Short mmCIF file of C-alpha atoms and ligand atoms in Angstrom, two decimals:
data_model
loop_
_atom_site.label_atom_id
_atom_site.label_comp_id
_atom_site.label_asym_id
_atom_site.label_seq_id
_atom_site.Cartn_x
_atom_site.Cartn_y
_atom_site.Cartn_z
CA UNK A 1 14.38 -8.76 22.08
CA UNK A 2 12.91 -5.22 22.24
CA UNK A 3 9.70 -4.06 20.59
CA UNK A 4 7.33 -1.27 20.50
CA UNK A 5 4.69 -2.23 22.64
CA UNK A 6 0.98 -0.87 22.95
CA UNK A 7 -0.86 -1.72 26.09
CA UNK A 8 -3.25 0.98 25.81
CA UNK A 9 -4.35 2.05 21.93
CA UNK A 10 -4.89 5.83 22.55
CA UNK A 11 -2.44 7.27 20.01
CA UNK A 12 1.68 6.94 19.11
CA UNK A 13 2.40 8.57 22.43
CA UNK A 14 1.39 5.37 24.24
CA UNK A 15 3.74 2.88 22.69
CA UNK A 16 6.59 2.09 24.78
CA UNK A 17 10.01 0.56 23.62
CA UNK A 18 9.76 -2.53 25.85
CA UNK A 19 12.12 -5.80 26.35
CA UNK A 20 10.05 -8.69 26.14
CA UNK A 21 11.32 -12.57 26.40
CA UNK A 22 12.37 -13.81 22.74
CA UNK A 23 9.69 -16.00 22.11
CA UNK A 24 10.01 -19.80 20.71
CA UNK A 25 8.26 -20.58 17.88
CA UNK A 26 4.88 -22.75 18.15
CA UNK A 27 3.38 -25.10 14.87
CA UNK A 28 3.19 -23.66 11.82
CA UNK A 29 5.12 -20.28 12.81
CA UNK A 30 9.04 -19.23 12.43
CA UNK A 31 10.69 -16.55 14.48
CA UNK A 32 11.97 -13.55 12.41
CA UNK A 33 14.83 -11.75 13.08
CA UNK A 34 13.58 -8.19 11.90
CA UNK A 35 15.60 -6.39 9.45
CA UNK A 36 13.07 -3.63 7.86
CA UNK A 37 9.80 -2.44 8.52
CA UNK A 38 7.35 -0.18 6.63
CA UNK A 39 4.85 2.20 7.89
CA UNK A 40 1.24 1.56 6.40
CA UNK A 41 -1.82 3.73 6.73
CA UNK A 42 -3.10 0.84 9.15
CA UNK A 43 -0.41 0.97 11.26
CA UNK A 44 -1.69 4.64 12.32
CA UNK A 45 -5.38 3.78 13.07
CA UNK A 46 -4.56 0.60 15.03
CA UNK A 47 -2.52 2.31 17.32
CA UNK A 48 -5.57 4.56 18.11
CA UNK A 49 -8.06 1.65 18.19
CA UNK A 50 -9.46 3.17 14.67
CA UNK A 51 -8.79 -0.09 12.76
CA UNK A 52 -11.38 -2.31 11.35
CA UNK A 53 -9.14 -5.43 12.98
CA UNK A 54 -8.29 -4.81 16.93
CA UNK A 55 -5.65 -6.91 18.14
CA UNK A 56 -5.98 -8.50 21.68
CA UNK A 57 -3.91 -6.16 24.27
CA UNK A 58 -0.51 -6.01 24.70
CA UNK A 59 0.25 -6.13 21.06
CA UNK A 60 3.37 -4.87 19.42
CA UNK A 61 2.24 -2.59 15.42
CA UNK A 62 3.67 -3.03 12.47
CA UNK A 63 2.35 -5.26 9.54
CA UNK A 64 4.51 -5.61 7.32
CA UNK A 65 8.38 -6.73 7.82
CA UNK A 66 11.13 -8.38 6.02
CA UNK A 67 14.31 -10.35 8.49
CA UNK A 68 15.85 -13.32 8.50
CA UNK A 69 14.28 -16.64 9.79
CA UNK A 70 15.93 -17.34 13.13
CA UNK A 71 13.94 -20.59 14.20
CA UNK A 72 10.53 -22.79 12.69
CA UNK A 73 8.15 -24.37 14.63
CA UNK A 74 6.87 -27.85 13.96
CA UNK A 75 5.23 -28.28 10.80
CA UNK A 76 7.35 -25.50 8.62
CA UNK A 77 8.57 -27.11 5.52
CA UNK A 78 9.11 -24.42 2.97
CA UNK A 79 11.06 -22.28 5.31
CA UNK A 80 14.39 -22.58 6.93
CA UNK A 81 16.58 -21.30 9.56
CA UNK A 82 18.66 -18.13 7.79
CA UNK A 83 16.07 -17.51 5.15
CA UNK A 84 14.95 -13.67 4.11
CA UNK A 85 11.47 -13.33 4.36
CA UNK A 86 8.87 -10.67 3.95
CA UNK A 87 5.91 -11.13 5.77
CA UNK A 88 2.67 -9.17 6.13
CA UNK A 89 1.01 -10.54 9.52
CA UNK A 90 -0.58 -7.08 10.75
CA UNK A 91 1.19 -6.93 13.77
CA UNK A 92 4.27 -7.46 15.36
CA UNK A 93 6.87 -5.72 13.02
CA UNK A 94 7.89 -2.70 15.17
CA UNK A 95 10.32 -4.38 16.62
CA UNK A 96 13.95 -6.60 16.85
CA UNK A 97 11.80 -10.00 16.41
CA UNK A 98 8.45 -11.56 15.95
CA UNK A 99 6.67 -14.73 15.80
CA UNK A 100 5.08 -14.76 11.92
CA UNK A 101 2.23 -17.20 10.61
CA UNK A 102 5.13 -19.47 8.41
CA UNK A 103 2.23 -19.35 5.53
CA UNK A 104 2.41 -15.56 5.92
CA UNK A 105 6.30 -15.07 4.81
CA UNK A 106 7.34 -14.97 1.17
CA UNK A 107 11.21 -16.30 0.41
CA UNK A 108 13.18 -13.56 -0.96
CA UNK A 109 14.87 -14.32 -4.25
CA UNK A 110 18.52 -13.57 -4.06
CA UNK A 111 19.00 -9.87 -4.73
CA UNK A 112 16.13 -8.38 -2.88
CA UNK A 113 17.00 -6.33 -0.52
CA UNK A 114 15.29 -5.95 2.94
CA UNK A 115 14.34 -2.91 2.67
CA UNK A 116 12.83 -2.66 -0.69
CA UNK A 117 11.15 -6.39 0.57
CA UNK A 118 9.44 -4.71 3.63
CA UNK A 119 7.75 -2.22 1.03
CA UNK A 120 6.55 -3.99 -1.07
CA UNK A 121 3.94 -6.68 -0.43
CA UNK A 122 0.82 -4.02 0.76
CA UNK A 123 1.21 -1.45 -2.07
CA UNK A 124 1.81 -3.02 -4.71
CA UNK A 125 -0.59 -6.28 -4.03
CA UNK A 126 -2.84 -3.87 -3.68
CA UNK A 127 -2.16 -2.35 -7.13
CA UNK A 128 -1.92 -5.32 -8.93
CA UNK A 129 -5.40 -6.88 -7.63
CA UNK A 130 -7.12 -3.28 -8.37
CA UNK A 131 -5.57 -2.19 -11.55
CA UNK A 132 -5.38 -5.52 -13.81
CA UNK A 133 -8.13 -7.93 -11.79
CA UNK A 134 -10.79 -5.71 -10.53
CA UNK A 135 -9.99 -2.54 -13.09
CA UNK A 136 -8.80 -4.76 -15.99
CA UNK A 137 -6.44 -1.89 -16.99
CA UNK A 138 -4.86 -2.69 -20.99
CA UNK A 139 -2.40 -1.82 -22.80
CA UNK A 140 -2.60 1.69 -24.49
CA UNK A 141 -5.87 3.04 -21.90
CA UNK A 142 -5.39 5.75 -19.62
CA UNK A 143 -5.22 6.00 -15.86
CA UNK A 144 -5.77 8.44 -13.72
CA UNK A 145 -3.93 7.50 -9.97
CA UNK A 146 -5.19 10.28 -7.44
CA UNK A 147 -2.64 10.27 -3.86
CA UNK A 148 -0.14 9.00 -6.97
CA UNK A 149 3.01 9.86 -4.33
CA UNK A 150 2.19 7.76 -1.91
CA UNK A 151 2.39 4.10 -1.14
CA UNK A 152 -0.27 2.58 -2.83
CA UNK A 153 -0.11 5.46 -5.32
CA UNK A 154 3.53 4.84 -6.48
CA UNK A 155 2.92 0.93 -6.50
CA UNK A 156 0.33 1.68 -9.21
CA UNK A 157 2.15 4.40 -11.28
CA UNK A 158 4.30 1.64 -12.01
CA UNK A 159 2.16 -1.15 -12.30
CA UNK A 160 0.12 0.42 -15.09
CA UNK A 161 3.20 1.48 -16.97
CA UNK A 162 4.21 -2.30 -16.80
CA UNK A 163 1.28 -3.66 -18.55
CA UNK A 164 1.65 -0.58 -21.45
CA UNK A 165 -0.89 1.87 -20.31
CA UNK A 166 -0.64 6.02 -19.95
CA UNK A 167 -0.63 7.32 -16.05
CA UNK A 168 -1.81 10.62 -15.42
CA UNK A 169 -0.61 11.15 -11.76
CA UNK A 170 -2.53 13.33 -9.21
CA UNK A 171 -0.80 14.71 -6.32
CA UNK A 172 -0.94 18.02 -3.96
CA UNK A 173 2.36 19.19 -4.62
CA UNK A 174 4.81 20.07 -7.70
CA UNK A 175 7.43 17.96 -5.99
CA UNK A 176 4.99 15.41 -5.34
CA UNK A 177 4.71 15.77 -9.44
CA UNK A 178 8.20 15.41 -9.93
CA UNK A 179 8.31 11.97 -8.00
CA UNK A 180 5.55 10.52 -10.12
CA UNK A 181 7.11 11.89 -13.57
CA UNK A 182 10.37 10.19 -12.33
CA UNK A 183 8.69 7.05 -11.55
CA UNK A 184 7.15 6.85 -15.26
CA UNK A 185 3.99 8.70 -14.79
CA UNK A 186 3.54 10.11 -18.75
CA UNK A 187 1.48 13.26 -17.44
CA UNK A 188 0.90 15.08 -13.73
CA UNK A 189 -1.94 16.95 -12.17
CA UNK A 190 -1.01 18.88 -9.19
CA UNK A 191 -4.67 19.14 -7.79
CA UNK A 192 -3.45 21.67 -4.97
CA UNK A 193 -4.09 24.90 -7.95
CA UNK A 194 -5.32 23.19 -11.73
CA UNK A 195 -8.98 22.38 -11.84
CA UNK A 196 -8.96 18.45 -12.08
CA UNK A 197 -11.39 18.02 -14.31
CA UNK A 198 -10.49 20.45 -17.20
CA UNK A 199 -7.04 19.03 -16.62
CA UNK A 200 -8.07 15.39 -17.27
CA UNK A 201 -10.22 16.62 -20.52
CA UNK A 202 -7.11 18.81 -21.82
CA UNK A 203 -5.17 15.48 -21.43
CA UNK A 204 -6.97 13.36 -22.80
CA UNK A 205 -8.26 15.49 -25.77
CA UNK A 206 -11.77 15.28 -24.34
CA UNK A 207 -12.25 11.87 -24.05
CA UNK A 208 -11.58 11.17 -20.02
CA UNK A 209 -9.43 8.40 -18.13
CA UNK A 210 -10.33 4.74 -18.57
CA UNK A 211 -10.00 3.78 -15.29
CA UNK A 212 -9.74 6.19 -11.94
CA UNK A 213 -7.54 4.54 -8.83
CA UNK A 214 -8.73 6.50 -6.12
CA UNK A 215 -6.86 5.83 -2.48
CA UNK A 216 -8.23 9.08 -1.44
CA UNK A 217 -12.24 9.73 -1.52
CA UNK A 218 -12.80 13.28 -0.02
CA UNK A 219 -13.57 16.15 -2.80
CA UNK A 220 -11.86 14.67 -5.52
CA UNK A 221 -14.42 11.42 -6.12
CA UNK A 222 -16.51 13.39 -7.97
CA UNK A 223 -14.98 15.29 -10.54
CA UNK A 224 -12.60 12.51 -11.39
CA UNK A 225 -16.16 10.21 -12.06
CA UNK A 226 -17.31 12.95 -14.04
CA UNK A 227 -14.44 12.80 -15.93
CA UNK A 228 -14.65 9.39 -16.44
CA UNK A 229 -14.77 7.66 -19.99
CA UNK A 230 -17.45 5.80 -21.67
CA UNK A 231 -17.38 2.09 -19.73
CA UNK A 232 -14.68 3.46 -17.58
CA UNK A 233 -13.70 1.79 -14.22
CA UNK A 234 -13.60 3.73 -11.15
CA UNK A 235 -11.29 1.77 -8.53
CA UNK A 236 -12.49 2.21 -5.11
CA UNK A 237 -8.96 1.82 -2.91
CA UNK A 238 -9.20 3.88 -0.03
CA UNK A 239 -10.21 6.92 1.69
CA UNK A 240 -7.27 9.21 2.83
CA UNK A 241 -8.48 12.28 2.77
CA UNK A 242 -11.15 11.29 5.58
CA UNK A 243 -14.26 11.51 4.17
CA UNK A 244 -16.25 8.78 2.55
CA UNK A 245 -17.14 10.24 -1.08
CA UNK A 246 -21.01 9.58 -2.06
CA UNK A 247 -21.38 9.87 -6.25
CA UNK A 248 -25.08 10.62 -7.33
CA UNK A 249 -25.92 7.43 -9.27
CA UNK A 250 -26.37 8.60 -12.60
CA UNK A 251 -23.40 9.65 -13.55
CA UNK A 252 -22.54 5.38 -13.76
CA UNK A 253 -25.53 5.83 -15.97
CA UNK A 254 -24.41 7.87 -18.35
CA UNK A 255 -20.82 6.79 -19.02
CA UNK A 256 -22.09 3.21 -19.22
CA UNK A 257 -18.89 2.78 -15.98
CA UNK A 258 -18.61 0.92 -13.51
CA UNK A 259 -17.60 1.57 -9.66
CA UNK A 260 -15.53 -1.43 -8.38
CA UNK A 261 -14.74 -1.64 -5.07
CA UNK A 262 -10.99 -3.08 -3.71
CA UNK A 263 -9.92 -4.96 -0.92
CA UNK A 264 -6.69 -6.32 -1.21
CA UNK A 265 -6.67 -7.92 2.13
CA UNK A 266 -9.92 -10.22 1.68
CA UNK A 267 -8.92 -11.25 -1.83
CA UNK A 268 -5.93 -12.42 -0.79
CA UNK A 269 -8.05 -15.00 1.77
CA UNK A 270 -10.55 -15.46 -0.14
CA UNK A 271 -8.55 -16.47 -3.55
CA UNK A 272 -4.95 -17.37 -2.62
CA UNK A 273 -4.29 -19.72 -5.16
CA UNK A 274 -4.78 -16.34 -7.63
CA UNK A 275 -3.42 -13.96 -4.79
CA UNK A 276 -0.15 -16.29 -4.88
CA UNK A 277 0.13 -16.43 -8.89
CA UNK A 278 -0.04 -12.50 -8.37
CA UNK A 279 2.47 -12.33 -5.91
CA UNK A 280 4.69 -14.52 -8.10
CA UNK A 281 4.29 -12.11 -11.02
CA UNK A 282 5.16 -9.46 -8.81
CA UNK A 283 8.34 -11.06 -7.73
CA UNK A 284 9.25 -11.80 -11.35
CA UNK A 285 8.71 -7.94 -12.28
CA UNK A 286 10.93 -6.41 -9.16
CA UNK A 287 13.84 -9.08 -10.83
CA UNK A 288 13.01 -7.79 -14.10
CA UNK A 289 13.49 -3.95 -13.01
CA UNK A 290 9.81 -3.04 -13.86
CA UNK A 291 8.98 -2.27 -10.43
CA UNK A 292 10.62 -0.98 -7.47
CA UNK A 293 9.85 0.43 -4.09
CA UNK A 294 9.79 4.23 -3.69
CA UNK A 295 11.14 4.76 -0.28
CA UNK A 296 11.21 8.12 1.24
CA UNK A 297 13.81 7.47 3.86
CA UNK A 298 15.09 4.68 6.33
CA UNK A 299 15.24 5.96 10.18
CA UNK A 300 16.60 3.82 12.83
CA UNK A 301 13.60 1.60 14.50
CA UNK A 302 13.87 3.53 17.95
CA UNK A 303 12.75 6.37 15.65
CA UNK A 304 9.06 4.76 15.40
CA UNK A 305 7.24 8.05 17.12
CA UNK A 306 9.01 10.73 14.49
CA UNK A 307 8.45 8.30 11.46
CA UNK A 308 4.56 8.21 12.44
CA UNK A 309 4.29 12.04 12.95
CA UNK A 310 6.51 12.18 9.37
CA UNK A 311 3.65 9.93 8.06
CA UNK A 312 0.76 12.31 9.80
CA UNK A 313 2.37 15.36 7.81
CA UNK A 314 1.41 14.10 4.49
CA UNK A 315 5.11 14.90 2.98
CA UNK A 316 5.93 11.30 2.46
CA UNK A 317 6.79 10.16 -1.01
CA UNK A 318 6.27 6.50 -1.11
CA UNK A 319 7.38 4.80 1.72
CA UNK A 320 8.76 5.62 4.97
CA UNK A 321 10.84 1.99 6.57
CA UNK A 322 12.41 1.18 9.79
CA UNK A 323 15.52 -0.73 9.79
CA UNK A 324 17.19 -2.63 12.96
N1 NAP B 1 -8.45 -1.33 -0.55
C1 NAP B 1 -7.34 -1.94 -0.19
O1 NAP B 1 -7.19 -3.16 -0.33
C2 NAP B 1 -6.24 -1.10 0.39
C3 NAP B 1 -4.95 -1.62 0.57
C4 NAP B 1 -3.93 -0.78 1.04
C5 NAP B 1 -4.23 0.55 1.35
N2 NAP B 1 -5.51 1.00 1.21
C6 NAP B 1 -5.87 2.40 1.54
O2 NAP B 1 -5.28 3.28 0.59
C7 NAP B 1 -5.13 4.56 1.20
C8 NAP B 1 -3.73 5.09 0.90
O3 NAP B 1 -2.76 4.26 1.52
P1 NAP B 1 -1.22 4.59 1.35
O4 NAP B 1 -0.48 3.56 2.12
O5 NAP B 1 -0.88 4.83 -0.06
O6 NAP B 1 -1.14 5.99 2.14
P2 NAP B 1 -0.13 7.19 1.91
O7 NAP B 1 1.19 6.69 1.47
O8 NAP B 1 -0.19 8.02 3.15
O9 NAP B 1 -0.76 8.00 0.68
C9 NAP B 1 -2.01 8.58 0.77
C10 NAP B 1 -2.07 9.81 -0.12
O10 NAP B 1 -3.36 10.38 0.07
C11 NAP B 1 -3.27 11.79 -0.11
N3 NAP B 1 -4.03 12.51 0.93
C12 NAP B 1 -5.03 13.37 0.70
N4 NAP B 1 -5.50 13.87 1.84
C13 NAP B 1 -4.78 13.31 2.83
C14 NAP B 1 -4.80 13.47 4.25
N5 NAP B 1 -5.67 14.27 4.85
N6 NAP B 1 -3.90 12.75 4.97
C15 NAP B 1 -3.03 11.92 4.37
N7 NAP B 1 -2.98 11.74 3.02
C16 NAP B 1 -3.84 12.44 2.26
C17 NAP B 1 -1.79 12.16 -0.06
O11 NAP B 1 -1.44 12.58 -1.37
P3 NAP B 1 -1.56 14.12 -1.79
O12 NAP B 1 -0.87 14.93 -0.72
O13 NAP B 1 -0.83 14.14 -3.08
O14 NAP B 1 -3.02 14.41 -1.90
C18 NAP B 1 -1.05 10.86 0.26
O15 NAP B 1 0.15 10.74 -0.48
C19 NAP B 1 -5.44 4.38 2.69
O16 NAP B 1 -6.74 4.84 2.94
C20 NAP B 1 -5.35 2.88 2.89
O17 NAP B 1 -6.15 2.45 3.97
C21 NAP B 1 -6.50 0.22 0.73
#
């Protein structure tokens, strides 16, 4: 097997296309022959040793992956040797194989592709948990996604127009605009020239977004609160942009809204018996049509250093996936 292999987390340029010894599986894991593999925002900082989790050296990035189950280890019932998986382990997807936590990998229905499969379990998880748990988003309110062209973004464009509500998309470009009206998004912002807070009043004759999914912090944060609408919900997803925003507490106050912080990643630890009901709906939805993967482009997996520069442009629209 071959993989991308950090030995030293100082940046992209240290990652080394390395043969390794295909490994056997142990208890409770199942080798994956890789198929697909998407770039995350994670994948970037834990490469530089910027990432809240830091894997024990030599490790191979990549966290999320969808292949074919090539051998189980002792212990694996639900999974079996030629089965598409997609699995979101936070390592070892840039690569021709991997060793993946068997409790990790979700069974593909027939139908769903690999590369759609390795997009889709980080954005729109995400989306789902923040949008209809934590934002409890209804039929006929109005959302306003900031970043709305990128992963997470595009993931909740489409959730929200799944369970009936209006999206007003944010993004920095027209084209970026274009890729959220085609997705479903019922209005755009392009936040680059129009002032986003008269645009959210003009579109919502006054009245302000119910709920604000906000993957980006920076200088956005706080017009979009003040925009707000009375007992809105102000998702806290992410921070893109770099900066952490701070919001002067009374605006909370006076909207009677709340600001409701997201992690995807602990929920899903925390509460999997409602993380796995999720995923389920999820699954159901993709079969249905309602949702589907925005993927910017496929590149070969020996292309890992240009996709991750691609990524660092902030030009991606949705996702950018490796394939083998
Ligand atoms: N809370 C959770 O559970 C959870 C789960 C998954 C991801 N996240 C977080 O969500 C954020 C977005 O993730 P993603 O996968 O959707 O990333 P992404 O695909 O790169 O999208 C991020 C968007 O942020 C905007 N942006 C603004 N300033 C930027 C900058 N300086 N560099 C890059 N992008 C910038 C861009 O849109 P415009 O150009 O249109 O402004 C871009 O499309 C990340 O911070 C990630 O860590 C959180």
């Amino acid at each position: 097997m071959h993989a991308w292999l950090c030995t030293n987390p100082t940046g992209v340029e240290a990652l080394a296309w390395t043969e390794l010894p295909t490994p056997t599986p142990k208890a409770g894991e199942v080798l994956v022959e890789i198929k697909a593999a998407s770039l995350n925002f994670p994948d970037l900082l834990i490469v530089q040793n910027k990432y809240q989790i830091k894997p024990p050296l030599p490790f191979v990035p990549g966290a999320e992956y969808a292949g074919v189950v090539q051998a189980v280890g002792e212990g694996v019932t639900h999974l079996q040797v030629g089965q598409n998986v997609a699995c979101l382990s936070g390592t070892g997807g840039f690569g021709t194989h991997t060793l993946a936590p068997a409790a990790l990998c979700m069974p593909l229905p027939a139908g769903f592709g690999h590369v759609d499969a390795a997009a889709f379990i980080m954005t729109y998880a995400t989306s789902h948990h923040a949008l209809i748990d934590r934002g409890q988003l209804k039929a006929g309110e109005t959302v306003l996604v900031l970043g709305a062209a990128g992963g997470v973004g595009t993931a909740a464009i489409q959730i929200a127009k799944a369970v009936g509500a209006k999206v007003i998309a944010a993004a920095s470009t027209d084209e970026k605009c274009a890729l959220c009206t085609s997705i479903g998004a019922d209005a755009t912002i392009n936040y680059t020239r129009e002032d986003l807070r008269e645009a959210l009043k003009r579109l919502t004759d006054g009245k302000g977004p119910d709920v604000v999914y906000d993957p980006v912090g920076g200088d956005f944060a706080e017009p979009a609160f003040r925009a707000i609408a009375w007992r809105g919900r102000y998702l806290v997803i992410g921070f893109a942009a770099g900066p952490i925003p701070a919001l002067p507490l009374n605006l909370p106050l006076l909207k009677g809204a709340s600001i409701v912080g997201v992690f995807w990643g602990e929920f899903s630890k925390r509460e999997p018996k409602a993380n796995a009901a999720m995923m389920m709906e999820l699954a159901q939805w993709y079969g249905q049509g309602k949702i589907k993967p925005v993927i910017d482009r496929t590149m070969p997996m020996a292309e890992l250093p240009a996709a991750y520069a691609h990524m660092g442009s902030r030009s991606v629209q949705g996702k950018l996936v490796l394939v083998n």
